[in-house]
mmCIF file with all atom_site columns, C-alpha atoms in Angstrom:
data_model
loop_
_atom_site.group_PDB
_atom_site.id
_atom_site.type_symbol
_atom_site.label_atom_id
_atom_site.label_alt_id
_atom_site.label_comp_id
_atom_site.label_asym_id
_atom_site.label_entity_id
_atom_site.label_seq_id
_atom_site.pdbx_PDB_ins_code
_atom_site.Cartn_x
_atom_site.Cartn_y
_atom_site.Cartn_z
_atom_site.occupancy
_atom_site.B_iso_or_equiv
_atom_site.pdbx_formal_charge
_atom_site.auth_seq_id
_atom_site.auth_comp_id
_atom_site.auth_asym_id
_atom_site.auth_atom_id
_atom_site.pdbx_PDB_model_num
ATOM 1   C CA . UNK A 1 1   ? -33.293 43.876  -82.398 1.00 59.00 ? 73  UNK A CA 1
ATOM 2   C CA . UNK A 1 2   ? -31.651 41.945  -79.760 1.00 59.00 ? 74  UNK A CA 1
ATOM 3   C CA . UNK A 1 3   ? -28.234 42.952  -81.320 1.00 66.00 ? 75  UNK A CA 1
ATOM 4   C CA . UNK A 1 4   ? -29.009 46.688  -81.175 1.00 63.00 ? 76  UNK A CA 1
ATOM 5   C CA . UNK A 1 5   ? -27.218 49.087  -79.008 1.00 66.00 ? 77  UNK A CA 1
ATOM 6   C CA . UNK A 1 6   ? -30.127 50.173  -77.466 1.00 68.00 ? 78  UNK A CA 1
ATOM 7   C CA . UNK A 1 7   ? -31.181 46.657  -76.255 1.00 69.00 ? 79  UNK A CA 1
ATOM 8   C CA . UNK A 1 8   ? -27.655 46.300  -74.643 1.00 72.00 ? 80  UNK A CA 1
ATOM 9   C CA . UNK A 1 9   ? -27.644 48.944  -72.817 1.00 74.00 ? 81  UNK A CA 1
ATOM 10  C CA . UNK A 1 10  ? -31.289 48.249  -71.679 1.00 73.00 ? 82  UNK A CA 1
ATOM 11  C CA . UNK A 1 11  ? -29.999 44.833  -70.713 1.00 72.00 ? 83  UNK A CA 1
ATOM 12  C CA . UNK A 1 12  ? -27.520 46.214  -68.636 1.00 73.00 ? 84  UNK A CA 1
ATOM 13  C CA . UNK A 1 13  ? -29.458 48.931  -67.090 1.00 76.00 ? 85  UNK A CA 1
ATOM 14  C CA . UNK A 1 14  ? -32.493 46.148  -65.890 1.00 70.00 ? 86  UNK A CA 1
ATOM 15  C CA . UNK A 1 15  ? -29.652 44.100  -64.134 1.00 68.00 ? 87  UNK A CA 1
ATOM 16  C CA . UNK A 1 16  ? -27.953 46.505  -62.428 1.00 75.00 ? 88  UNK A CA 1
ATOM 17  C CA . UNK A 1 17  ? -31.081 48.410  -60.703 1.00 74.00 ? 89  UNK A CA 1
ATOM 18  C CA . UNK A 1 18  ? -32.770 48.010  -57.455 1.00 78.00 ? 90  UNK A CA 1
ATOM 19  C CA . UNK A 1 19  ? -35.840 47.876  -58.300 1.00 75.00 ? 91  UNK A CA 1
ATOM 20  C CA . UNK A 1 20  ? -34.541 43.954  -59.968 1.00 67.00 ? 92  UNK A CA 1
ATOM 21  C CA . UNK A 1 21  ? -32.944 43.302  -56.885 1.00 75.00 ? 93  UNK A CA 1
ATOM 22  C CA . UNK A 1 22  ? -36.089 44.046  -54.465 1.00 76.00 ? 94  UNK A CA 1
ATOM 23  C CA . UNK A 1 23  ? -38.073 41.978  -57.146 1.00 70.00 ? 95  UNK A CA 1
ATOM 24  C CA . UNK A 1 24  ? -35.603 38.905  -56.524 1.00 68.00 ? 96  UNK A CA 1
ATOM 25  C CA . UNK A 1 25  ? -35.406 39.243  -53.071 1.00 73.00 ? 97  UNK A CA 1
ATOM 26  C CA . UNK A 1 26  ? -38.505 39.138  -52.600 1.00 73.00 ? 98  UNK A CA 1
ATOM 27  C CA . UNK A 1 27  ? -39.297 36.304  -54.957 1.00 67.00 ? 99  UNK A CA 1
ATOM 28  C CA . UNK A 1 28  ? -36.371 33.941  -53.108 1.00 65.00 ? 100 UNK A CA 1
ATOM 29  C CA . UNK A 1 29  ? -37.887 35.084  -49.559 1.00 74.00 ? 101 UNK A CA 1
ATOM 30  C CA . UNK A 1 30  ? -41.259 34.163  -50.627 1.00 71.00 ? 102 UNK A CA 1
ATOM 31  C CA . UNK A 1 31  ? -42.951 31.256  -48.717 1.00 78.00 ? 103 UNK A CA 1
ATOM 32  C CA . UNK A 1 32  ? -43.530 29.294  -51.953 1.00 70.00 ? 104 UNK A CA 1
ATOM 33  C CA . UNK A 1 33  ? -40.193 29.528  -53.099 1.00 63.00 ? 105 UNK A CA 1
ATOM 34  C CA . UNK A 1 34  ? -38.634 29.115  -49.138 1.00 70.00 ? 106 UNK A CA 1
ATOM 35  C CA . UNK A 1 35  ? -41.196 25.814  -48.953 1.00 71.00 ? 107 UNK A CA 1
ATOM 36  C CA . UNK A 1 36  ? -40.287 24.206  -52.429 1.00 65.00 ? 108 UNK A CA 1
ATOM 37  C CA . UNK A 1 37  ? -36.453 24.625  -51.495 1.00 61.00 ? 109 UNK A CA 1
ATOM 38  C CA . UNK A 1 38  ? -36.895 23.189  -48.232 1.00 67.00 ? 110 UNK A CA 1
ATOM 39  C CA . UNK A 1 39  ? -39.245 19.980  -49.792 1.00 69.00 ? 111 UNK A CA 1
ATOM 40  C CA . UNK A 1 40  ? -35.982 19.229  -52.376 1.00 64.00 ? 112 UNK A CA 1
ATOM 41  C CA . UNK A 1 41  ? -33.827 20.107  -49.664 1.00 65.00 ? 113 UNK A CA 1
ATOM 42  C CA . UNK A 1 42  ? -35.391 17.237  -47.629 1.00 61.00 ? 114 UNK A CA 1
ATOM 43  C CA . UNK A 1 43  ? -36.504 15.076  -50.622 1.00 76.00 ? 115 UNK A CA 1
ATOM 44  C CA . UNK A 1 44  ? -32.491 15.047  -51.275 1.00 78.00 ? 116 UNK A CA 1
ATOM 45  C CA . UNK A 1 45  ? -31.267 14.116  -48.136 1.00 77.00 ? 117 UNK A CA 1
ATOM 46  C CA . UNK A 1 46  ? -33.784 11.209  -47.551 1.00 82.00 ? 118 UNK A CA 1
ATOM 47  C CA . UNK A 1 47  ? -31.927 10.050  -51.177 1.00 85.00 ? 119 UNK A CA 1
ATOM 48  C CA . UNK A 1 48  ? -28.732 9.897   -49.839 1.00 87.00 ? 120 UNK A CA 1
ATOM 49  C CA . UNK A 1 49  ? -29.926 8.350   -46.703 1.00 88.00 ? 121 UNK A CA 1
ATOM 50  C CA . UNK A 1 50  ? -31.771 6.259   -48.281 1.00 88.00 ? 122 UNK A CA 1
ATOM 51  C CA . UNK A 1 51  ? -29.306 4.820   -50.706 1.00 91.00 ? 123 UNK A CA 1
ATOM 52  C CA . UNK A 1 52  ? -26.672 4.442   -47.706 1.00 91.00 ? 124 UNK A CA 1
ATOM 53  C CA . UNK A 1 53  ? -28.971 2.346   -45.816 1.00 91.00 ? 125 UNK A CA 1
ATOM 54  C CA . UNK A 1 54  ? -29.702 0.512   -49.002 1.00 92.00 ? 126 UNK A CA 1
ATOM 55  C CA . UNK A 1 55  ? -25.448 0.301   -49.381 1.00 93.00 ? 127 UNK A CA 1
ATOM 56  C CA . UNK A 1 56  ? -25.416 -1.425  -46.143 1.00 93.00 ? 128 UNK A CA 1
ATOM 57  C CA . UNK A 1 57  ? -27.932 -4.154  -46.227 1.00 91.00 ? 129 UNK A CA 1
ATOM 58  C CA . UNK A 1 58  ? -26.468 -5.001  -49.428 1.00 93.00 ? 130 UNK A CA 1
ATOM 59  C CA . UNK A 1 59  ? -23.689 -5.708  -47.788 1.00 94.00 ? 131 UNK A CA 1
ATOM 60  C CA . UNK A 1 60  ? -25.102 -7.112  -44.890 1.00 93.00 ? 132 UNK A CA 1
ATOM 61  C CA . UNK A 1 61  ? -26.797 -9.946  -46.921 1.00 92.00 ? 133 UNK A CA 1
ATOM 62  C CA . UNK A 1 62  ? -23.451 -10.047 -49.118 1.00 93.00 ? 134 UNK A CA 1
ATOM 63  C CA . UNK A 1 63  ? -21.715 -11.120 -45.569 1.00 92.00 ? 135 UNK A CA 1
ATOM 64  C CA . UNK A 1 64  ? -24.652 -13.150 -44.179 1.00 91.00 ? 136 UNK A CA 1
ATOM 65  C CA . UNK A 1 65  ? -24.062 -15.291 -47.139 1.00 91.00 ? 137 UNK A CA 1
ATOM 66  C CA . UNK A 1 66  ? -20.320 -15.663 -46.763 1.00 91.00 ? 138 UNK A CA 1
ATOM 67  C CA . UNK A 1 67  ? -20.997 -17.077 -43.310 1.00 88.00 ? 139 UNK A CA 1
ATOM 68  C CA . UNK A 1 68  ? -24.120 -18.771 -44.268 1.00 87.00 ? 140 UNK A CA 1
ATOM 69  C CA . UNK A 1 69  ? -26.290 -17.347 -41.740 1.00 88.00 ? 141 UNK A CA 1
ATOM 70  C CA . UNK A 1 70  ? -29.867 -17.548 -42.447 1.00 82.00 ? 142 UNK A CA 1
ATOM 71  C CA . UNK A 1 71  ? -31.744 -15.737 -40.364 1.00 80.00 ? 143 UNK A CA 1
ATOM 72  C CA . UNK A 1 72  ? -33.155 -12.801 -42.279 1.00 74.00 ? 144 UNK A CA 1
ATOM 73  C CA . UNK A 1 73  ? -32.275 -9.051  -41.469 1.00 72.00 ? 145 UNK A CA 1
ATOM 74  C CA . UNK A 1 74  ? -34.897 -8.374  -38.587 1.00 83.00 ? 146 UNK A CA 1
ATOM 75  C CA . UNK A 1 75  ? -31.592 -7.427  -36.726 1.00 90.00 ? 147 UNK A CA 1
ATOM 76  C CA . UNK A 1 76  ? -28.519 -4.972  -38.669 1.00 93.00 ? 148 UNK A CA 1
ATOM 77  C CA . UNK A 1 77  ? -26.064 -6.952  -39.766 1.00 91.00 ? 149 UNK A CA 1
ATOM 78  C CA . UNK A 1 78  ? -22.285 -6.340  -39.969 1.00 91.00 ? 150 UNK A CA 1
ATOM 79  C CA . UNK A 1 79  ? -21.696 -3.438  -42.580 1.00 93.00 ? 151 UNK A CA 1
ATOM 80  C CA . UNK A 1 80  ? -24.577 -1.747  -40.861 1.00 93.00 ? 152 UNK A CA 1
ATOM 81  C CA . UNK A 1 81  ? -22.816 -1.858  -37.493 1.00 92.00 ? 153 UNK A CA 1
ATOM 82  C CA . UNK A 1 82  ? -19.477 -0.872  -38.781 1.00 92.00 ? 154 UNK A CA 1
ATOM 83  C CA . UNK A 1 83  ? -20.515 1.763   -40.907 1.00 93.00 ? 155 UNK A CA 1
ATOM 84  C CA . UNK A 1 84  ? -22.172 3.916   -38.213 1.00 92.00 ? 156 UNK A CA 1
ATOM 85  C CA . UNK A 1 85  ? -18.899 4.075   -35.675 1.00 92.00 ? 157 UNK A CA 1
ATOM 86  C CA . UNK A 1 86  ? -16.726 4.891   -38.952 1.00 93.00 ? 158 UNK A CA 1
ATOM 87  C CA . UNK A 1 87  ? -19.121 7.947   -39.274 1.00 94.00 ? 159 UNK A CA 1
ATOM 88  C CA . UNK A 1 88  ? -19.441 9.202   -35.896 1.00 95.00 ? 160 UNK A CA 1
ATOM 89  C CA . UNK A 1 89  ? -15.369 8.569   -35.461 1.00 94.00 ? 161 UNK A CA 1
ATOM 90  C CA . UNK A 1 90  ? -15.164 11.130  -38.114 1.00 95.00 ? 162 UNK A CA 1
ATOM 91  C CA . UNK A 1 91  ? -17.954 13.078  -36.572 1.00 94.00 ? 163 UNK A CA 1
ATOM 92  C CA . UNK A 1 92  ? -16.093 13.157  -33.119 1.00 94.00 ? 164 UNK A CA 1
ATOM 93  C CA . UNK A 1 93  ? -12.955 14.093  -34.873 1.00 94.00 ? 165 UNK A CA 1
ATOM 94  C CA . UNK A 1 94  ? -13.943 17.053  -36.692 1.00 94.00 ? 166 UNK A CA 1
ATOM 95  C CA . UNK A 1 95  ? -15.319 18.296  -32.932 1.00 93.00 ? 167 UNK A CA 1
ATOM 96  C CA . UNK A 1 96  ? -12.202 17.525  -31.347 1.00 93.00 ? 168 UNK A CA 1
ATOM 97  C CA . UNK A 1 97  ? -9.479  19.267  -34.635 1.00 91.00 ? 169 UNK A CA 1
ATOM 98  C CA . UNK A 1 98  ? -12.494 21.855  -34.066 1.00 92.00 ? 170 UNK A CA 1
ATOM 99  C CA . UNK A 1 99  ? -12.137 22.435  -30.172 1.00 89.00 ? 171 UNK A CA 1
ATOM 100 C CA . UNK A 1 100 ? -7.829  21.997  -30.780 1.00 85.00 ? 172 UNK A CA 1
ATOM 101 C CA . UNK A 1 101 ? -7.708  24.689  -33.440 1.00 84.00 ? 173 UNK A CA 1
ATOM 102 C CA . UNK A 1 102 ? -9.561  27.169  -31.510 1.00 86.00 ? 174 UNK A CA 1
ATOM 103 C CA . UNK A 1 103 ? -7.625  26.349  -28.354 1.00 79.00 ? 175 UNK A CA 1
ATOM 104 C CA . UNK A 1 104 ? -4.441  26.546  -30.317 1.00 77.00 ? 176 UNK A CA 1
ATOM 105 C CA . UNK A 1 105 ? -5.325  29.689  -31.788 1.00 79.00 ? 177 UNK A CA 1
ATOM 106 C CA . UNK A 1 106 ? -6.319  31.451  -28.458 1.00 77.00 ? 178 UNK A CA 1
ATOM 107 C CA . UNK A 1 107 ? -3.148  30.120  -26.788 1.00 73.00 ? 179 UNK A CA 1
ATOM 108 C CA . UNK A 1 108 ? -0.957  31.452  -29.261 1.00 71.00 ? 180 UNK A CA 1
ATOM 109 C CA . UNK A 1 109 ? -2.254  34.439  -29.441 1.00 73.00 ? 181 UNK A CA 1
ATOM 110 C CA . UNK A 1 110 ? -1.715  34.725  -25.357 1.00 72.00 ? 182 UNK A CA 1
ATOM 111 C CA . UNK A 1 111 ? 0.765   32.550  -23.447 1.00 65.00 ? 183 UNK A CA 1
ATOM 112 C CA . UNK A 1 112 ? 2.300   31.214  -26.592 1.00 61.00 ? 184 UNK A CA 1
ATOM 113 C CA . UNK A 1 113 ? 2.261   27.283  -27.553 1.00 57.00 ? 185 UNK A CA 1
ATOM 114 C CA . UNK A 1 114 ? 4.710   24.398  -26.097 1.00 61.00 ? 186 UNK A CA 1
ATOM 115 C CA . UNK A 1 115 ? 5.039   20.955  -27.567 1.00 62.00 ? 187 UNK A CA 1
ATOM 116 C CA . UNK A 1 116 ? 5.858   18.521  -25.013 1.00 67.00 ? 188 UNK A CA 1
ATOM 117 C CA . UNK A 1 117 ? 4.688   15.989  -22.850 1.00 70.00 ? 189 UNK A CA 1
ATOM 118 C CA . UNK A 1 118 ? 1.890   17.766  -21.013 1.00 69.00 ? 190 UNK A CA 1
ATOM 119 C CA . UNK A 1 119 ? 0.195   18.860  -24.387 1.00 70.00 ? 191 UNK A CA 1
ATOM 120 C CA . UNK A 1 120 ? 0.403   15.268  -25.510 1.00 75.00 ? 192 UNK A CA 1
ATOM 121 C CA . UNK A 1 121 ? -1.493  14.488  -22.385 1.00 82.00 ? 193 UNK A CA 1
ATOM 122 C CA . UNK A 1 122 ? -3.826  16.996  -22.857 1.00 78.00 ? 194 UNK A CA 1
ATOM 123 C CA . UNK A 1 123 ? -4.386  16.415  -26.047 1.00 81.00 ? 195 UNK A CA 1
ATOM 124 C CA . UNK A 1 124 ? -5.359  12.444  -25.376 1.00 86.00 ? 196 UNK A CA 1
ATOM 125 C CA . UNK A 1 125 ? -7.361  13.202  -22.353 1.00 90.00 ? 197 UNK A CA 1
ATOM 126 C CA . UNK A 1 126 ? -9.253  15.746  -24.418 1.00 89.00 ? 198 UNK A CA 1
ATOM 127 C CA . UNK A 1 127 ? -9.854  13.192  -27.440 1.00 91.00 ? 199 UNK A CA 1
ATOM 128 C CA . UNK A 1 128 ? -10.920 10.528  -24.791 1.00 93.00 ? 200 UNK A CA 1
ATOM 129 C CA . UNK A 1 129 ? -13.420 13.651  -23.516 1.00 93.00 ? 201 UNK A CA 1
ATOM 130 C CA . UNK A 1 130 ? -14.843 14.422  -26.596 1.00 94.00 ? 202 UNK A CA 1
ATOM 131 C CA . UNK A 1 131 ? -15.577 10.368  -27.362 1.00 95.00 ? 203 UNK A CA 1
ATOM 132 C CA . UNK A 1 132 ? -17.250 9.892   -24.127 1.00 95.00 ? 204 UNK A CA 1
ATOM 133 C CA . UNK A 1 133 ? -18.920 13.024  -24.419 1.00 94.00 ? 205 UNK A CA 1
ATOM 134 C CA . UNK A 1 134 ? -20.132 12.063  -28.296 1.00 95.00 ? 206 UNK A CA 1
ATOM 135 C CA . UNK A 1 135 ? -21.119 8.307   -28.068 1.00 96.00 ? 207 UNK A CA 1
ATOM 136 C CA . UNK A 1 136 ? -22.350 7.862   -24.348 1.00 95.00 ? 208 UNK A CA 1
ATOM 137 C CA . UNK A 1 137 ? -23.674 10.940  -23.794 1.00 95.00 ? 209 UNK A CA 1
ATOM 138 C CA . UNK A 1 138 ? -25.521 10.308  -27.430 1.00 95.00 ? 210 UNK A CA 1
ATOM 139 C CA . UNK A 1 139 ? -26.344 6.507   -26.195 1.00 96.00 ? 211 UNK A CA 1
ATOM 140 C CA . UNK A 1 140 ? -27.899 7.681   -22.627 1.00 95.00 ? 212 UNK A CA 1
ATOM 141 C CA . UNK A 1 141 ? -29.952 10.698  -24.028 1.00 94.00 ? 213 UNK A CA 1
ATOM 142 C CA . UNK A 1 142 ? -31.285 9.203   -27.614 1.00 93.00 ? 214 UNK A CA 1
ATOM 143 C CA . UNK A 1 143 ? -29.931 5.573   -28.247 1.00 94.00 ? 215 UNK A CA 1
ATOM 144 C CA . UNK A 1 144 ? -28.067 6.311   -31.369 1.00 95.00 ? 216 UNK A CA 1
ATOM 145 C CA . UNK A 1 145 ? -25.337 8.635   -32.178 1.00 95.00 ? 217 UNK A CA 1
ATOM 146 C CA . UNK A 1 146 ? -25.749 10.439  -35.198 1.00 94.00 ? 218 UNK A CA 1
ATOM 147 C CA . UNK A 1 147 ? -23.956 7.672   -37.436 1.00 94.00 ? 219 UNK A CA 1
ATOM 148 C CA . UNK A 1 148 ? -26.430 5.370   -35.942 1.00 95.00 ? 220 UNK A CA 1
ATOM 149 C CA . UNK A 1 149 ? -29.279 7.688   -37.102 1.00 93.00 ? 221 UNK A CA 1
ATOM 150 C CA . UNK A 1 150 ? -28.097 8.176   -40.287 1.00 92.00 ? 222 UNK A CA 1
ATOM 151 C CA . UNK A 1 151 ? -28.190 4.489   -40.541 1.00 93.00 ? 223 UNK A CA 1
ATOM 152 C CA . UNK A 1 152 ? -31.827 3.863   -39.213 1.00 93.00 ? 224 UNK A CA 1
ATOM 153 C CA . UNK A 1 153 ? -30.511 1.322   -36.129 1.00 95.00 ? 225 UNK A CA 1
ATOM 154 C CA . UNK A 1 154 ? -30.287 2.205   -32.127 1.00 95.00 ? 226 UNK A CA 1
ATOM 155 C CA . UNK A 1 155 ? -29.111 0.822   -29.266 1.00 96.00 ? 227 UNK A CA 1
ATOM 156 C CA . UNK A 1 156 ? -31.298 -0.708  -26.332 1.00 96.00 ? 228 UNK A CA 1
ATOM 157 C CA . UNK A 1 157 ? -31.386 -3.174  -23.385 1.00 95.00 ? 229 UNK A CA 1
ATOM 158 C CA . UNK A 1 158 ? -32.599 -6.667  -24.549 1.00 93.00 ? 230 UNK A CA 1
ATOM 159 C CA . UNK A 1 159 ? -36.349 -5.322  -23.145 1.00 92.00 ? 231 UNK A CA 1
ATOM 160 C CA . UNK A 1 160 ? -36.574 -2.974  -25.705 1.00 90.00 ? 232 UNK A CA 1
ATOM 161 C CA . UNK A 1 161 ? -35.698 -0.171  -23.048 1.00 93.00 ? 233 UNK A CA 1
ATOM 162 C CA . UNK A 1 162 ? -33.210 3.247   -22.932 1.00 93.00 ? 234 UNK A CA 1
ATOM 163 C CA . UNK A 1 163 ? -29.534 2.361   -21.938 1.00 95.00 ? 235 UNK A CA 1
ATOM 164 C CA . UNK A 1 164 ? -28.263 4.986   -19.542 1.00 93.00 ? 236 UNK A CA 1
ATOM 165 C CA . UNK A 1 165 ? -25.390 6.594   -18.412 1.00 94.00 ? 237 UNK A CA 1
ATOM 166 C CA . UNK A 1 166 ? -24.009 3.814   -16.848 1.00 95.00 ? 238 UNK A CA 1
ATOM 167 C CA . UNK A 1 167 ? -24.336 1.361   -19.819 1.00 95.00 ? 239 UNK A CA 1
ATOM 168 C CA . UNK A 1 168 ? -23.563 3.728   -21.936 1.00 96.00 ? 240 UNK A CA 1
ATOM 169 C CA . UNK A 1 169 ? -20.134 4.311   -20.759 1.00 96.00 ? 241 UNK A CA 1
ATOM 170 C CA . UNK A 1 170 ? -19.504 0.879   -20.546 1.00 96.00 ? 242 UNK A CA 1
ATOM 171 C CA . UNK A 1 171 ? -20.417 -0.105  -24.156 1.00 97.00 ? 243 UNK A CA 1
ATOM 172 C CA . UNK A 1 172 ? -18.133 2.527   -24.672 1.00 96.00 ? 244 UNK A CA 1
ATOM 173 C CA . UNK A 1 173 ? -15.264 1.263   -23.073 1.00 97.00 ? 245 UNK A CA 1
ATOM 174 C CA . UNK A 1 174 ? -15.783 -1.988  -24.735 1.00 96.00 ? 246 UNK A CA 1
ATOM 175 C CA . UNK A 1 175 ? -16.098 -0.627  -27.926 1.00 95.00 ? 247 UNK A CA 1
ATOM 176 C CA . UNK A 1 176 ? -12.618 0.900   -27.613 1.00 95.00 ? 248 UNK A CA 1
ATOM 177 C CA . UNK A 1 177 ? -11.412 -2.463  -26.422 1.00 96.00 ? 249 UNK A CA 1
ATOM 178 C CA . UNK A 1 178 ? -12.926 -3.752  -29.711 1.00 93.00 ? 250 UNK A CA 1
ATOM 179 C CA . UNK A 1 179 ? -11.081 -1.171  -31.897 1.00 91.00 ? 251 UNK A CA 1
ATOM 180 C CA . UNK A 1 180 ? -7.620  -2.449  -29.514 1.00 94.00 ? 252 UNK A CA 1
ATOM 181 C CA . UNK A 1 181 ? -8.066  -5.559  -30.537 1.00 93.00 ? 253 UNK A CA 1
ATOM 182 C CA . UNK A 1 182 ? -8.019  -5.136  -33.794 1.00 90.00 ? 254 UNK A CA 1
ATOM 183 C CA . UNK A 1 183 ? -11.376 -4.773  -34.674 1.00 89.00 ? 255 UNK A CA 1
ATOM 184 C CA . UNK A 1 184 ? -11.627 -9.121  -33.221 1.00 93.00 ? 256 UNK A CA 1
ATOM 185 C CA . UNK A 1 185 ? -14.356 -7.556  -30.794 1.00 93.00 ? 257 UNK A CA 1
ATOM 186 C CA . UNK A 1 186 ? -17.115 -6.949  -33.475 1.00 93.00 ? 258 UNK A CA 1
ATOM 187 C CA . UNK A 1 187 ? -16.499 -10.474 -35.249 1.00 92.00 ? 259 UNK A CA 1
ATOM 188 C CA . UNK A 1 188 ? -19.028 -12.462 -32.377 1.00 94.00 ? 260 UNK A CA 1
ATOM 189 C CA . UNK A 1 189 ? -22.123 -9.913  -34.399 1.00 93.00 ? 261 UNK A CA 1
ATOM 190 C CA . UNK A 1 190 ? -21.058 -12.521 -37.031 1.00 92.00 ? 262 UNK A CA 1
ATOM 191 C CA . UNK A 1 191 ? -22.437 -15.926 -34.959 1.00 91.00 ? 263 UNK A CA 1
ATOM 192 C CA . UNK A 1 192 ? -24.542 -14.197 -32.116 1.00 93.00 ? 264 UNK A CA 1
ATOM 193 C CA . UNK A 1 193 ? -28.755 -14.608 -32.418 1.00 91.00 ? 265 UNK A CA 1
ATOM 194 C CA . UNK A 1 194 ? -28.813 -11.379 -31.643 1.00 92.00 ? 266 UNK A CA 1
ATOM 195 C CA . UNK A 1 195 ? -25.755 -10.030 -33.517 1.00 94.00 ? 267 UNK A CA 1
ATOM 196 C CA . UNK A 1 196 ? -24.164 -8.459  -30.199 1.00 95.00 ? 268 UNK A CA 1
ATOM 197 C CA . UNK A 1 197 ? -20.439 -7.687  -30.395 1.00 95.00 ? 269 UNK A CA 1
ATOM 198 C CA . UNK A 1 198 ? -18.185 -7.252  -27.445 1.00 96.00 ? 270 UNK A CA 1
ATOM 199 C CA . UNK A 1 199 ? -19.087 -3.527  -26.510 1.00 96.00 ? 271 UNK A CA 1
ATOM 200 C CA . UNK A 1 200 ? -22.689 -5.211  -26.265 1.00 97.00 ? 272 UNK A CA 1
ATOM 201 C CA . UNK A 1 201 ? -21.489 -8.579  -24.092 1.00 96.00 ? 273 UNK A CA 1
ATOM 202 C CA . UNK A 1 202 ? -20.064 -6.697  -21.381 1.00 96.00 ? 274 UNK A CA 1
ATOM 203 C CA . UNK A 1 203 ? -22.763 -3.573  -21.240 1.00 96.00 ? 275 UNK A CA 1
ATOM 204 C CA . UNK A 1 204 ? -25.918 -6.172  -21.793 1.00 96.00 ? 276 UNK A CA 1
ATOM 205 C CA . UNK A 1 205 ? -27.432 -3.869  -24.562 1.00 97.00 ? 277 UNK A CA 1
ATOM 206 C CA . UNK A 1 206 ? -28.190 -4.967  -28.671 1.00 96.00 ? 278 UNK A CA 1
ATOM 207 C CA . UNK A 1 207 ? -28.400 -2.800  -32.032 1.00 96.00 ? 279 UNK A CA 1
ATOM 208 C CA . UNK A 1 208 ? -32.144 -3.091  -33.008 1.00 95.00 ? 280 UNK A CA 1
ATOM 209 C CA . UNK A 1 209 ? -33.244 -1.453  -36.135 1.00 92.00 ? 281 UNK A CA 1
ATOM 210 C CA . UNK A 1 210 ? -35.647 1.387   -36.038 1.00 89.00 ? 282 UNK A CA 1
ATOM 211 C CA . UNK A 1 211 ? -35.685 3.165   -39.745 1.00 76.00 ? 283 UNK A CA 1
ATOM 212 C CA . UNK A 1 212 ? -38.058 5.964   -38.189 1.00 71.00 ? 284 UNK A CA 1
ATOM 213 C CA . UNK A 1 213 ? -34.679 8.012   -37.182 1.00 54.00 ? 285 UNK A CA 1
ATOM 214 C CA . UNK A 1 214 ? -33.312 9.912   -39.498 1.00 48.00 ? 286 UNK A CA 1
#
């Protein structure tokens, strides 16, 4: 039966009409079905965030043991710290290629586009824009960036409290002295009770866990 002409053609008649399309569109659009794909949806994203976090402190206690520190995880370690910037450096860079594409694009299409001197120094004042823009504007209105987020830590004064502009853009220009040196500004995180790096010396703030961001 199923090999008959007739069921073919029904076959092909069923898929191609409205009245199947209306029935599927209204099945997908459906609360149920719009609530079960948002629940897996979220149920896989809190797996991947999950299993990076759980990445992390593995390697956290992997490099608490190779310096024979001892004093539990109450504070992120290492890897914890390092991953974050490494995603929000990507995160700021996809802005910035973002913002430089469009301009690119817009100027080209108008004035016309000149390599030179002046749109090398545009182009590093705009980076340094976007970064201050991205971690201490991201520092003084939530106390993470969204690397920090994703790996359930935030930044704070030693009483617990918000940073602020101020701080903020401080920690930020000791975090690029970090990265100048050659990354020797986050090794003190290594020694310090309270894991502070460089960026966190000089703006009087610490990385604190709080696992409730995400």
């Amino acid at each position: 039966a199923l090999e008959h002409e007739h069921a073919e053609e029904l076959t092909a008649t069923i898929l191609s009409s409205d009245a199947l399309e209306r029935l599927l569109a209204d099945a997908l659009s459906s609360p149920a079905v719009q609530g079960a794909l948002a629940r897996q949806t979220a149920t896989m994203g809190e797996r991947i965030i999950g299993a990076v976090r759980a990445s992390a402190a593995r390697g956290d206690i992997a490099v608490d043991r190779a310096v024979r520190r001892r004093d539990g995880q109450a504070l992120p370690g290492v890897c914890t710290r390092g991953l974050g910037p490494v995603v929000d450096a990507l995160l700021a860079q996809l802005v910035f290629l973002t913002i430089v594409g469009t301009v690119a694009l817009v100027a080209s299409l108008t004035v016309g586009v000149h390599h030179g001197w002046l749109a090398g120094t545009l182009g590093g004042a705009g980076w340094a824009l976007v970064q201050v823009v991205y971690f201490a504007g991201s520092w003084a209105g939530s106390n993470r960036t969204p690397g920090m987020g994703l790996l359930g830590i935030r930044v704070s004064r030693p009483d617990g409290g918000g940073i602020g502009l101020g701080r903020s853009l401080v920690r930020l220009a000791g975090l690029w002295l970090s990265v100048a040196l050659l990354g020797l500004g986050f090794l003190p995180a290594l020694v310090d009770p309270r894991r502070r790096a460089l960026q966190d010396y000089l703006a009087g703030t610490q990385v604190v866990r709080d696992l409730t961001i995400g």
